[in-house]
mmCIF file of C-alpha atoms and ligand atoms in Angstrom:
data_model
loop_
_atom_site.group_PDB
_atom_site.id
_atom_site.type_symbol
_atom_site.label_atom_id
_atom_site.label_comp_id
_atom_site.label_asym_id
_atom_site.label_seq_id
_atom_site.Cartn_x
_atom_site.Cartn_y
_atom_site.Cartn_z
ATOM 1 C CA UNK A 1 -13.654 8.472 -3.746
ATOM 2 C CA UNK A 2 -15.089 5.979 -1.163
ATOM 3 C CA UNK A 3 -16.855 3.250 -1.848
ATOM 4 C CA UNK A 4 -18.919 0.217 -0.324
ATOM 5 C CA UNK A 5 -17.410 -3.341 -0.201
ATOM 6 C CA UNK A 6 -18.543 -6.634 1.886
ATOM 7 C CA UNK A 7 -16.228 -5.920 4.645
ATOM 8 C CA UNK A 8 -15.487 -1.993 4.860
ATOM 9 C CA UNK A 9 -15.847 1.074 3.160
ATOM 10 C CA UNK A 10 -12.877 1.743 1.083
ATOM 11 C CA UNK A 11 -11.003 5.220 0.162
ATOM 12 C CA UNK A 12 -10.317 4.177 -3.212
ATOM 13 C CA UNK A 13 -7.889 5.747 -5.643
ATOM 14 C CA UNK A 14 -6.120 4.104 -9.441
ATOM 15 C CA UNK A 15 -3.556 2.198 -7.979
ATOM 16 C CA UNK A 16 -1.227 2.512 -11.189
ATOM 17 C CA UNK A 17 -1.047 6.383 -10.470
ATOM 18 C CA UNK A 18 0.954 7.125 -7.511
ATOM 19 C CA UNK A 19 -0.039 10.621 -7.237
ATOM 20 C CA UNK A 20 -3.939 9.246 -6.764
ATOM 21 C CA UNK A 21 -2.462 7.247 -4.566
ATOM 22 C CA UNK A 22 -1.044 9.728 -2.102
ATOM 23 C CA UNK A 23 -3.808 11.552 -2.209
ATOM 24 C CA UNK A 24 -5.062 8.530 -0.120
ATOM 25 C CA UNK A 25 -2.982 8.899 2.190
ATOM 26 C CA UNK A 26 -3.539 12.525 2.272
ATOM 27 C CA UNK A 27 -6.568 12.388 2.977
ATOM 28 C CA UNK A 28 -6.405 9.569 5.776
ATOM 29 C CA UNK A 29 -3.994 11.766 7.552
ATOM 30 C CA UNK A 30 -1.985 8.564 7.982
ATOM 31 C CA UNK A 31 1.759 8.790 9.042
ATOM 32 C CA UNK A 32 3.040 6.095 7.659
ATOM 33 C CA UNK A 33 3.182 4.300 3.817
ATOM 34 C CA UNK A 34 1.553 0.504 4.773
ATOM 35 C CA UNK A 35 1.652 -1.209 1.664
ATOM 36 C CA UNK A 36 -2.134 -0.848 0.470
ATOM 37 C CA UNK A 37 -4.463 -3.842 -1.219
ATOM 38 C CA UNK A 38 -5.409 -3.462 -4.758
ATOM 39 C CA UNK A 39 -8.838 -4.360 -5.421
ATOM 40 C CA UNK A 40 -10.364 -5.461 -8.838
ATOM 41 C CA UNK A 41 -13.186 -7.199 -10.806
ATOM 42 C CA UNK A 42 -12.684 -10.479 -11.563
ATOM 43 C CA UNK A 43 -9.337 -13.341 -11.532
ATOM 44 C CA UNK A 44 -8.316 -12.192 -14.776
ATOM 45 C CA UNK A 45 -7.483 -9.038 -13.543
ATOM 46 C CA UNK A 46 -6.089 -10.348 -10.600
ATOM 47 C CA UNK A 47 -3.480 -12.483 -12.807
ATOM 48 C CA UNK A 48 -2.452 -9.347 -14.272
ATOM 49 C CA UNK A 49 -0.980 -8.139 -10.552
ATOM 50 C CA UNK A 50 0.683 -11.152 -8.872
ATOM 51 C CA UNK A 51 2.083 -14.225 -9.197
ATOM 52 C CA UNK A 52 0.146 -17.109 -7.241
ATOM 53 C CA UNK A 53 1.151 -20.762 -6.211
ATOM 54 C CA UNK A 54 -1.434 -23.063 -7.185
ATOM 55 C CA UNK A 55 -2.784 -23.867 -3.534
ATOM 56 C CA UNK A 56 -3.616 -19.904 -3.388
ATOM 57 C CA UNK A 57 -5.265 -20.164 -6.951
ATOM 58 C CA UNK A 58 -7.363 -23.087 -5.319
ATOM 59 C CA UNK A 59 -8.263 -20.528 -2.250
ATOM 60 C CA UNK A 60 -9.375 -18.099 -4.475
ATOM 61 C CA UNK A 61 -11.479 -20.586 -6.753
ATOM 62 C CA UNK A 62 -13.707 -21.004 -3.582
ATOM 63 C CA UNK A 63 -13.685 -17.369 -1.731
ATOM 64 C CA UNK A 64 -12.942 -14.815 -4.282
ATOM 65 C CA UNK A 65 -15.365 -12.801 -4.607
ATOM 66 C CA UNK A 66 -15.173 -11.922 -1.150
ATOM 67 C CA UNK A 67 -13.591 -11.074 2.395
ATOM 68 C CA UNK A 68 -9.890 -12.507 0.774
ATOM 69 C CA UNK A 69 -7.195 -10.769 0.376
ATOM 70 C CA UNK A 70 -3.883 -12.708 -1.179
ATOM 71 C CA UNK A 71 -0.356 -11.373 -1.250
ATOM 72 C CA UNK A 72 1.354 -12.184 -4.022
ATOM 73 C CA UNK A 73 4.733 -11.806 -5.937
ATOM 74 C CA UNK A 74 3.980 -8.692 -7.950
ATOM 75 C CA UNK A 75 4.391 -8.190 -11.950
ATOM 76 C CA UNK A 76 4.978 -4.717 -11.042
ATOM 77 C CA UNK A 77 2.053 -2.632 -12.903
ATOM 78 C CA UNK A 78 0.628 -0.603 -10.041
ATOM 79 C CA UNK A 79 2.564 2.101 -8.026
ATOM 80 C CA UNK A 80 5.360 1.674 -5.952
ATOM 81 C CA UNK A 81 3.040 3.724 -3.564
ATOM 82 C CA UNK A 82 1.035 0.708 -3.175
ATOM 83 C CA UNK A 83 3.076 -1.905 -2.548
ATOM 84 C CA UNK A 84 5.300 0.372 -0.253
ATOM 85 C CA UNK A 85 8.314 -0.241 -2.414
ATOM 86 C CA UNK A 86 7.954 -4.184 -1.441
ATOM 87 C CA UNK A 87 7.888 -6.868 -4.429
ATOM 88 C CA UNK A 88 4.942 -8.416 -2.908
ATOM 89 C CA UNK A 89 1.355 -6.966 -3.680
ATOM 90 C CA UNK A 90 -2.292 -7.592 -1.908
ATOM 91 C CA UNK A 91 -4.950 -8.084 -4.055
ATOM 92 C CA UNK A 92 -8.852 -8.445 -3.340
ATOM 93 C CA UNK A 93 -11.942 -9.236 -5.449
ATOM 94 C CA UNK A 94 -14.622 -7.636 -3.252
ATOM 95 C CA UNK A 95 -18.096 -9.565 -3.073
ATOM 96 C CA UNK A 96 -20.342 -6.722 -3.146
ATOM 97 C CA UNK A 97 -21.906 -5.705 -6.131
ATOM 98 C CA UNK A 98 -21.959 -2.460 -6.016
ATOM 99 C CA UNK A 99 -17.950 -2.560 -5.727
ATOM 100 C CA UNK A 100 -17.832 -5.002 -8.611
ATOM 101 C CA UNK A 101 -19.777 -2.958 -11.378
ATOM 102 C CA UNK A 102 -17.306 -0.061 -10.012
ATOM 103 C CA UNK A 103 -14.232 -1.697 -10.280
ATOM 104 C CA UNK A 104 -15.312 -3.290 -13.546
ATOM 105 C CA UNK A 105 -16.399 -0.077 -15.063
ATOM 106 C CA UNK A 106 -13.123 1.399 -13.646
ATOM 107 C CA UNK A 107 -11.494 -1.239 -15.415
ATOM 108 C CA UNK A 108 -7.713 -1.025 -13.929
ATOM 109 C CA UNK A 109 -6.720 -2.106 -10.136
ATOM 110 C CA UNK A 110 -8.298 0.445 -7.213
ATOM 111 C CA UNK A 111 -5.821 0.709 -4.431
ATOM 112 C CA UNK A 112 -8.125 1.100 -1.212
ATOM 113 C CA UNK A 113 -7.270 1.324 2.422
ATOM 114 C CA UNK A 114 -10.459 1.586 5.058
ATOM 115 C CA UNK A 115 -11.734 4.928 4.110
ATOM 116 C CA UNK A 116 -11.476 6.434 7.722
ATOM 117 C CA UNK A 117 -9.131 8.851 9.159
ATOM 118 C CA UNK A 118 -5.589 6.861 10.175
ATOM 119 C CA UNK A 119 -6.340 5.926 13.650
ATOM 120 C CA UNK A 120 -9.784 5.718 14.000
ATOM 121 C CA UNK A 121 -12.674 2.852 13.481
ATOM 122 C CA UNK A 122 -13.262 1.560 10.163
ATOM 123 C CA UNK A 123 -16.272 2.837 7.893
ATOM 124 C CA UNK A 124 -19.186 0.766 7.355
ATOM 125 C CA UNK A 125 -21.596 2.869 6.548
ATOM 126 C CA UNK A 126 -21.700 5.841 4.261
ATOM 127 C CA UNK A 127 -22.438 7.982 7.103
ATOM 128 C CA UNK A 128 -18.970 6.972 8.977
ATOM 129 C CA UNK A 129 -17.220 7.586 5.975
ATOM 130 C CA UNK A 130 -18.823 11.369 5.887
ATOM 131 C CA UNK A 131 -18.362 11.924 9.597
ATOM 132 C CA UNK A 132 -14.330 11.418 9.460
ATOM 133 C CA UNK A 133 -13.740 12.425 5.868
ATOM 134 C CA UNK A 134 -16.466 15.345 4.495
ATOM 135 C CA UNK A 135 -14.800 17.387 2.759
ATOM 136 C CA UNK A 136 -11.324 15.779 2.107
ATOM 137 C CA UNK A 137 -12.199 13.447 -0.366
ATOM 138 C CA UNK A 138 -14.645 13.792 -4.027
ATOM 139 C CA UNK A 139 -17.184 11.207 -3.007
ATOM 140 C CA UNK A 140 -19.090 8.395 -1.495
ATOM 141 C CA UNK A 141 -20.749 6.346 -3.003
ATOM 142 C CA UNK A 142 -23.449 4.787 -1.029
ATOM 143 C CA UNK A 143 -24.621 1.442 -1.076
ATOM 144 C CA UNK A 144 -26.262 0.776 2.829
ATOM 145 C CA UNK A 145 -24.110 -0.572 5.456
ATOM 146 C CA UNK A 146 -21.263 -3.565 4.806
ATOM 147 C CA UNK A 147 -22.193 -7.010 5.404
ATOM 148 C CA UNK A 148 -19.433 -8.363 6.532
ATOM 149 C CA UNK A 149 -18.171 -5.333 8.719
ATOM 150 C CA UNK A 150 -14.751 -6.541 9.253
ATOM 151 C CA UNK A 151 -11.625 -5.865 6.851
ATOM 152 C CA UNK A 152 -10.802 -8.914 5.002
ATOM 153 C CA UNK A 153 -8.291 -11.664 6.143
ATOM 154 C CA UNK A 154 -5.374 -11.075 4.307
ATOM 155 C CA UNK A 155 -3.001 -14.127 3.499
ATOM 156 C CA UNK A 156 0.446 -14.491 2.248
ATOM 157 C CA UNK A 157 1.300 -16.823 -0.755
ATOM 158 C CA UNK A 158 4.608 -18.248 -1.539
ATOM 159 C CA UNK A 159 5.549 -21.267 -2.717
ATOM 160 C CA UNK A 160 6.788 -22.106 0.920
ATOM 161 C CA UNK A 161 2.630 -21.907 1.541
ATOM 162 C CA UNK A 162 0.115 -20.116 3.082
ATOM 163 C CA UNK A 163 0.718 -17.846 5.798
ATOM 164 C CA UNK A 164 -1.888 -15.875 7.533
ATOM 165 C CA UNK A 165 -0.732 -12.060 7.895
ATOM 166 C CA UNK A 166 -4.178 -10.693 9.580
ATOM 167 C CA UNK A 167 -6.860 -12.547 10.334
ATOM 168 C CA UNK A 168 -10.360 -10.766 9.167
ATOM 169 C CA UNK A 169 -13.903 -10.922 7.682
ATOM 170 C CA UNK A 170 -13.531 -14.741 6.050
ATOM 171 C CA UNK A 171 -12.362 -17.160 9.268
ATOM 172 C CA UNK A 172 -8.964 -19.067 9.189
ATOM 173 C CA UNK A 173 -11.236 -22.257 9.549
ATOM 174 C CA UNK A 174 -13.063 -21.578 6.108
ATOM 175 C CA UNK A 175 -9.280 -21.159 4.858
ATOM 176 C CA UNK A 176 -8.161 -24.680 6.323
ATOM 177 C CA UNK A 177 -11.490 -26.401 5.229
ATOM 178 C CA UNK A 178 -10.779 -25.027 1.442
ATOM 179 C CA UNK A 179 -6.808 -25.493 1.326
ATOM 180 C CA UNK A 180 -6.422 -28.407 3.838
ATOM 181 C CA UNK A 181 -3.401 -27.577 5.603
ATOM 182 C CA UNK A 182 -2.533 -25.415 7.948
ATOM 183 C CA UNK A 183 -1.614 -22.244 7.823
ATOM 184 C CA UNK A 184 1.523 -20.765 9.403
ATOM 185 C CA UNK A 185 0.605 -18.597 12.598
ATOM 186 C CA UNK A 186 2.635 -16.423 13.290
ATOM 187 C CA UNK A 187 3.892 -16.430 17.272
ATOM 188 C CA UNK A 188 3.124 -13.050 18.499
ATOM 189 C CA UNK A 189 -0.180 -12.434 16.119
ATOM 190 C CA UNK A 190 0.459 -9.286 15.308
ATOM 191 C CA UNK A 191 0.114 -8.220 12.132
ATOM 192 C CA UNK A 192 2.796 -8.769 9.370
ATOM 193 C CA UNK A 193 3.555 -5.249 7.921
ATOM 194 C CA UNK A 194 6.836 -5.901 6.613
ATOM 195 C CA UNK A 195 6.403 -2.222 4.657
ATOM 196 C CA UNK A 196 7.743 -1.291 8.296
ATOM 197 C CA UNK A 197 10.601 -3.379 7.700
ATOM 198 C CA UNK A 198 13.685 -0.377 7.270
ATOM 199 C CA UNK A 199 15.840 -3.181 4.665
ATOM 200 C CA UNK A 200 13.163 -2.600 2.428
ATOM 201 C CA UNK A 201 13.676 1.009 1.981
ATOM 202 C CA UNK A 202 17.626 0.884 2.542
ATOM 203 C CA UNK A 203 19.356 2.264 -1.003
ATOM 204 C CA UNK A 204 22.714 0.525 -1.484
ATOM 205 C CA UNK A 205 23.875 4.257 -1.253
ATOM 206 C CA UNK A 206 24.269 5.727 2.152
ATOM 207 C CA UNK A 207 21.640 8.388 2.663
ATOM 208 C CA UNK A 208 22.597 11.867 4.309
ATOM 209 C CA UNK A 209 19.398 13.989 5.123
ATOM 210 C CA UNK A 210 18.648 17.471 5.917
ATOM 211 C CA UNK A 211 21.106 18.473 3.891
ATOM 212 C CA UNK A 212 21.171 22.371 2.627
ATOM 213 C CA UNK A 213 23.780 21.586 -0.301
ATOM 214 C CA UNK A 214 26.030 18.414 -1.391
ATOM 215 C CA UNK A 215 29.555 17.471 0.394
ATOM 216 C CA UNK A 216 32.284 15.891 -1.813
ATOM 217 C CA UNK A 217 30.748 13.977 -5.267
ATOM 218 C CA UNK A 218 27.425 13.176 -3.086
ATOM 219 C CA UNK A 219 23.698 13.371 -5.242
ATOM 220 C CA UNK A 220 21.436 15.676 -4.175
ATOM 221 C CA UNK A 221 17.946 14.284 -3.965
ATOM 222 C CA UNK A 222 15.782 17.865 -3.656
ATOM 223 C CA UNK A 223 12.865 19.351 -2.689
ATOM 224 C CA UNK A 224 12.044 22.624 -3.355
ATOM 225 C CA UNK A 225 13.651 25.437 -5.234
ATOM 226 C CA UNK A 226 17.081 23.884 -5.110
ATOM 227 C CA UNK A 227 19.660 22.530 -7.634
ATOM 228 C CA UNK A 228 19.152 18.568 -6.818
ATOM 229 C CA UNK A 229 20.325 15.236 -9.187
ATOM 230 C CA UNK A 230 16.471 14.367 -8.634
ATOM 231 C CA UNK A 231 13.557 16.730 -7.276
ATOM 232 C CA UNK A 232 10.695 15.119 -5.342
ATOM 233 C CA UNK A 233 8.762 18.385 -5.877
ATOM 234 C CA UNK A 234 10.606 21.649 -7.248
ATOM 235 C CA UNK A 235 7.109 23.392 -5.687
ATOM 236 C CA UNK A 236 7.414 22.186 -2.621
ATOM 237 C CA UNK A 237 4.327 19.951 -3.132
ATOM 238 C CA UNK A 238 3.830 17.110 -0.302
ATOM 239 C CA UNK A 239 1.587 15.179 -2.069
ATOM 240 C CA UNK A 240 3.604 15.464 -5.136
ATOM 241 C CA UNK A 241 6.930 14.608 -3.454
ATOM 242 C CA UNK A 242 5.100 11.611 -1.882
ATOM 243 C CA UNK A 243 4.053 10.286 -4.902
ATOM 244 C CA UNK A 244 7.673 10.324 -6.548
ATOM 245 C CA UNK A 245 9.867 9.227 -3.690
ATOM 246 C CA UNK A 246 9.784 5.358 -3.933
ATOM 247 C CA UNK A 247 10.566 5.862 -7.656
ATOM 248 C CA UNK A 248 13.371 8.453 -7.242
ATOM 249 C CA UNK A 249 14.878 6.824 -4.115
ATOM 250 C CA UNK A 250 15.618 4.062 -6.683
ATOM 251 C CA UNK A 251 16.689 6.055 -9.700
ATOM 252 C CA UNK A 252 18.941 8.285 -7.732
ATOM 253 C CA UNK A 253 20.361 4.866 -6.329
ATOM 254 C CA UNK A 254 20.863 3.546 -9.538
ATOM 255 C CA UNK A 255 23.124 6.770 -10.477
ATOM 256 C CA UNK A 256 25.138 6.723 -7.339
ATOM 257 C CA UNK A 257 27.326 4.257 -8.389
ATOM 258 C CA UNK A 258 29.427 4.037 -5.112
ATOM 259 C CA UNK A 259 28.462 8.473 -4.001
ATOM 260 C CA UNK A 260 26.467 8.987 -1.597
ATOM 261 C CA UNK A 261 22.895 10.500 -1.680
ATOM 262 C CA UNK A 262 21.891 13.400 0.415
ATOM 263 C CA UNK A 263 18.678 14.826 0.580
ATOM 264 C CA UNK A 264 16.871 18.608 1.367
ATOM 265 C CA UNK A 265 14.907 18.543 4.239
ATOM 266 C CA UNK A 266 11.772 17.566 4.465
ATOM 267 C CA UNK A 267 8.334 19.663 6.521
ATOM 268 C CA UNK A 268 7.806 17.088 9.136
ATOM 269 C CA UNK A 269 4.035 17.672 8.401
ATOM 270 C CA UNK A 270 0.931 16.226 6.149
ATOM 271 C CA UNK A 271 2.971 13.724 4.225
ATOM 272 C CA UNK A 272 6.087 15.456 4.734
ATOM 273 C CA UNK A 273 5.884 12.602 7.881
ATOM 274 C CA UNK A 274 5.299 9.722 6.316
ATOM 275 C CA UNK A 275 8.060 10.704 3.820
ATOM 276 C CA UNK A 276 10.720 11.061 6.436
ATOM 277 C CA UNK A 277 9.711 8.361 8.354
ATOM 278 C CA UNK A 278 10.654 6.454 5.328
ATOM 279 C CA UNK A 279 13.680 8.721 4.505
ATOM 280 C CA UNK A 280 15.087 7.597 8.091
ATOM 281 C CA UNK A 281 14.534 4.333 7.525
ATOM 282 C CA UNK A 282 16.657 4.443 4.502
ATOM 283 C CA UNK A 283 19.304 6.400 6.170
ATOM 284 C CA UNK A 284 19.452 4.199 9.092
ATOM 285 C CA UNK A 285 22.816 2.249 9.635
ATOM 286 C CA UNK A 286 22.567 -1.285 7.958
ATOM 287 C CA UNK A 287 23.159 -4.560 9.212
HETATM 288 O O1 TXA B 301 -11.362 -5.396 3.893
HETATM 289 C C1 TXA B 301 -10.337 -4.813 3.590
HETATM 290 O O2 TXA B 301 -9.276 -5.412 3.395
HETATM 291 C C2 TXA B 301 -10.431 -3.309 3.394
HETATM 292 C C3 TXA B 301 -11.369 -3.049 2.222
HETATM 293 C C4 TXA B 301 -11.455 -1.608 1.822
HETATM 294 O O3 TXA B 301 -10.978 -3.830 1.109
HETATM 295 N N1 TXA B 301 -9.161 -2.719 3.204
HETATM 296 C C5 TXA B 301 -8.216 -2.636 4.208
HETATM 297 O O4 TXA B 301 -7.064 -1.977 3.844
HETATM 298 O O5 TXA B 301 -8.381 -3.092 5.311
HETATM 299 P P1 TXA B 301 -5.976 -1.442 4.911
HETATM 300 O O6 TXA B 301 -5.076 -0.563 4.129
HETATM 301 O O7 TXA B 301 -6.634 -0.853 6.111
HETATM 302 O O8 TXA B 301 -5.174 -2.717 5.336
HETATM 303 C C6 TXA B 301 -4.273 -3.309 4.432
HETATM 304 C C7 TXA B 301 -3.403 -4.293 5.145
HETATM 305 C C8 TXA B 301 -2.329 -3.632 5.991
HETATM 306 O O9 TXA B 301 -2.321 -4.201 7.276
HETATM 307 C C9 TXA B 301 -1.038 -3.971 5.250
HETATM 308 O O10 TXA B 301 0.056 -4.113 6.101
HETATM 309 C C10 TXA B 301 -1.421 -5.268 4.543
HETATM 310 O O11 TXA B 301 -2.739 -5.078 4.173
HETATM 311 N N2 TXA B 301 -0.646 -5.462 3.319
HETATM 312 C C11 TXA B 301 -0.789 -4.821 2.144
HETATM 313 N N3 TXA B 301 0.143 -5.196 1.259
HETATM 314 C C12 TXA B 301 0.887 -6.141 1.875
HETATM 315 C C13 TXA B 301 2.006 -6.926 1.497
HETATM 316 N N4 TXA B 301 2.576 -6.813 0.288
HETATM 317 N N5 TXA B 301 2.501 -7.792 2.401
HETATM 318 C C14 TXA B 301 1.937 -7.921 3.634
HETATM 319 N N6 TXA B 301 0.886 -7.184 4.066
HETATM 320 C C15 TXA B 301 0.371 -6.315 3.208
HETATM 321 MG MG1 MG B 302 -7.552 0.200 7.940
#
């Protein structure tokens, strides 16, 4: 369901259930897997997620609740449909209260990209969120238009520092003022979306795909009615096969042991295209 924060409605779904979570992206109609932010109540939670240096923690003493959103190493407890299959996570306390008794009632991380169709302007009022999503998702829940408007900044957080991945609803200056150095820029300014980065999906396998049946000792990685080492969705589900792929695409790895890994095509539609976009990307030659 969608729901009001500070900066944006979000399409919110339980971030430690990757099936909820590609119904997201279902519903979006978006054509890619960006790594999402996780949203939740309060720090503790947020210390449950990722792994902060102390500068961030210092950050987030000062603007969390609000328009923040800190990357982190992650501990690993939310869906690899989240994080895109990267060991980094976002995470956000929203400000607004509405969001807060939500995601406190909820009581486990919310994954939550803008809740607008991929492509178009971001929500801020209930009404937006109707107008590009009635009927493909359970809910709204509506709590007037968002103060802030924006999405939030987002900034990295290593131990290397601070590193400002896209700037948003709480300015860089705030940032500076509250951390006292500067922040990395990064040349072009272009967002950081290193979930588009093909290493990150690469198996140490190679990857063969549209493949109707296995050659030599290769591991079939299946969908539909076939006889496959691993089946993303013996249905033929999309959202289903969406859901498992991250996880398979590393199980099936793990099996390989020095085979290869084909896999059954793929309907290059819904998700079926975010799913072979990343497919490609792991089947791409290496460096
Ligand atoms: O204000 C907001 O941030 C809103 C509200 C709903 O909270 N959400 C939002 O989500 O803008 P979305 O999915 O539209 O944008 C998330 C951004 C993407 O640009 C993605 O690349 C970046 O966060 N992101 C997520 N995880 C990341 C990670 N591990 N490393 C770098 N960037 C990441
Ligand atoms: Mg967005």
């Amino acid at each position: 369901m969608a729901f009001p924060t500070e900066t944006v409605y979000g399409l919110g779904g339980d971030a430690a259930n990757g099936e909820a979570v590609a119904r997201i992206y279902q519903a979006k109609g978006r054509p890619s897997f960006n790594p999402l932010i996780a949203h939740v109540a309060d720090r503790a939670a947020a210390s449950e997620l990722i792994e902060l240096p102390d500068v961030a923690h210092h950050l987030a003493d000062i603007h969390w609740p609000g328009p923040l959103t800190l990357v982190g190493k992650s501990k690993g407890r939310v869906s690899e449909m989240v994080t895109a299959g990267l060991p980094t996570l976002a995470v956000r306390i929203p400000a607004n209260p509405t969001a807060r008794i939500l995601l406190a009632k909820v009581g486990r991380p919310v994954a939550a990209p803008s809740a607008n169709p991929s492509g178009r302007i971001s929500p801020t009022t209930a009404g937006h969120v109707i107008a590009g999503l009635d009927g493909r998702i359970a809910a709204v829940l509506d709590d007037g238009p968002c103060s802030v408007g924006v999405e939030s900044t987002i900034i990295g957080a290593t131990e290397d520092g601070l590193t400002l991945l896209r700037p948003g609803g709480l300015a860089v200056e705030e940032i500076e003022k509250a951390v006292g150095e500067v922040l990395i820029r990064r040349n072009d300014g272009s967002i950081n979306a290193p979930g588009q980065l093909a290493s990150h999906y690469a198996p140490n396998a190679s990857v063969r795909l549209d493949a109707d049946r296995t050659v030599g000792d290769e591991l079939l990685l299946g969908f539909g009615k076939v006889d496959a080492t691993l089946n993303l969705s013996p249905n033929g589900d999309l959202v289903e096969a969406a859901a498992n792929l991250f996880a398979y695409l590393h199980q099936i790895d793990a099996l390989a042991n020095g085979r290869g890994i084909c896999v059954s095509p793929i309907p290059e539609h819904g998700l079926g295209i975010a799913i072979n976009d990343r497919l490609r990307r792991a089947a791409a030659p290496r460096k």
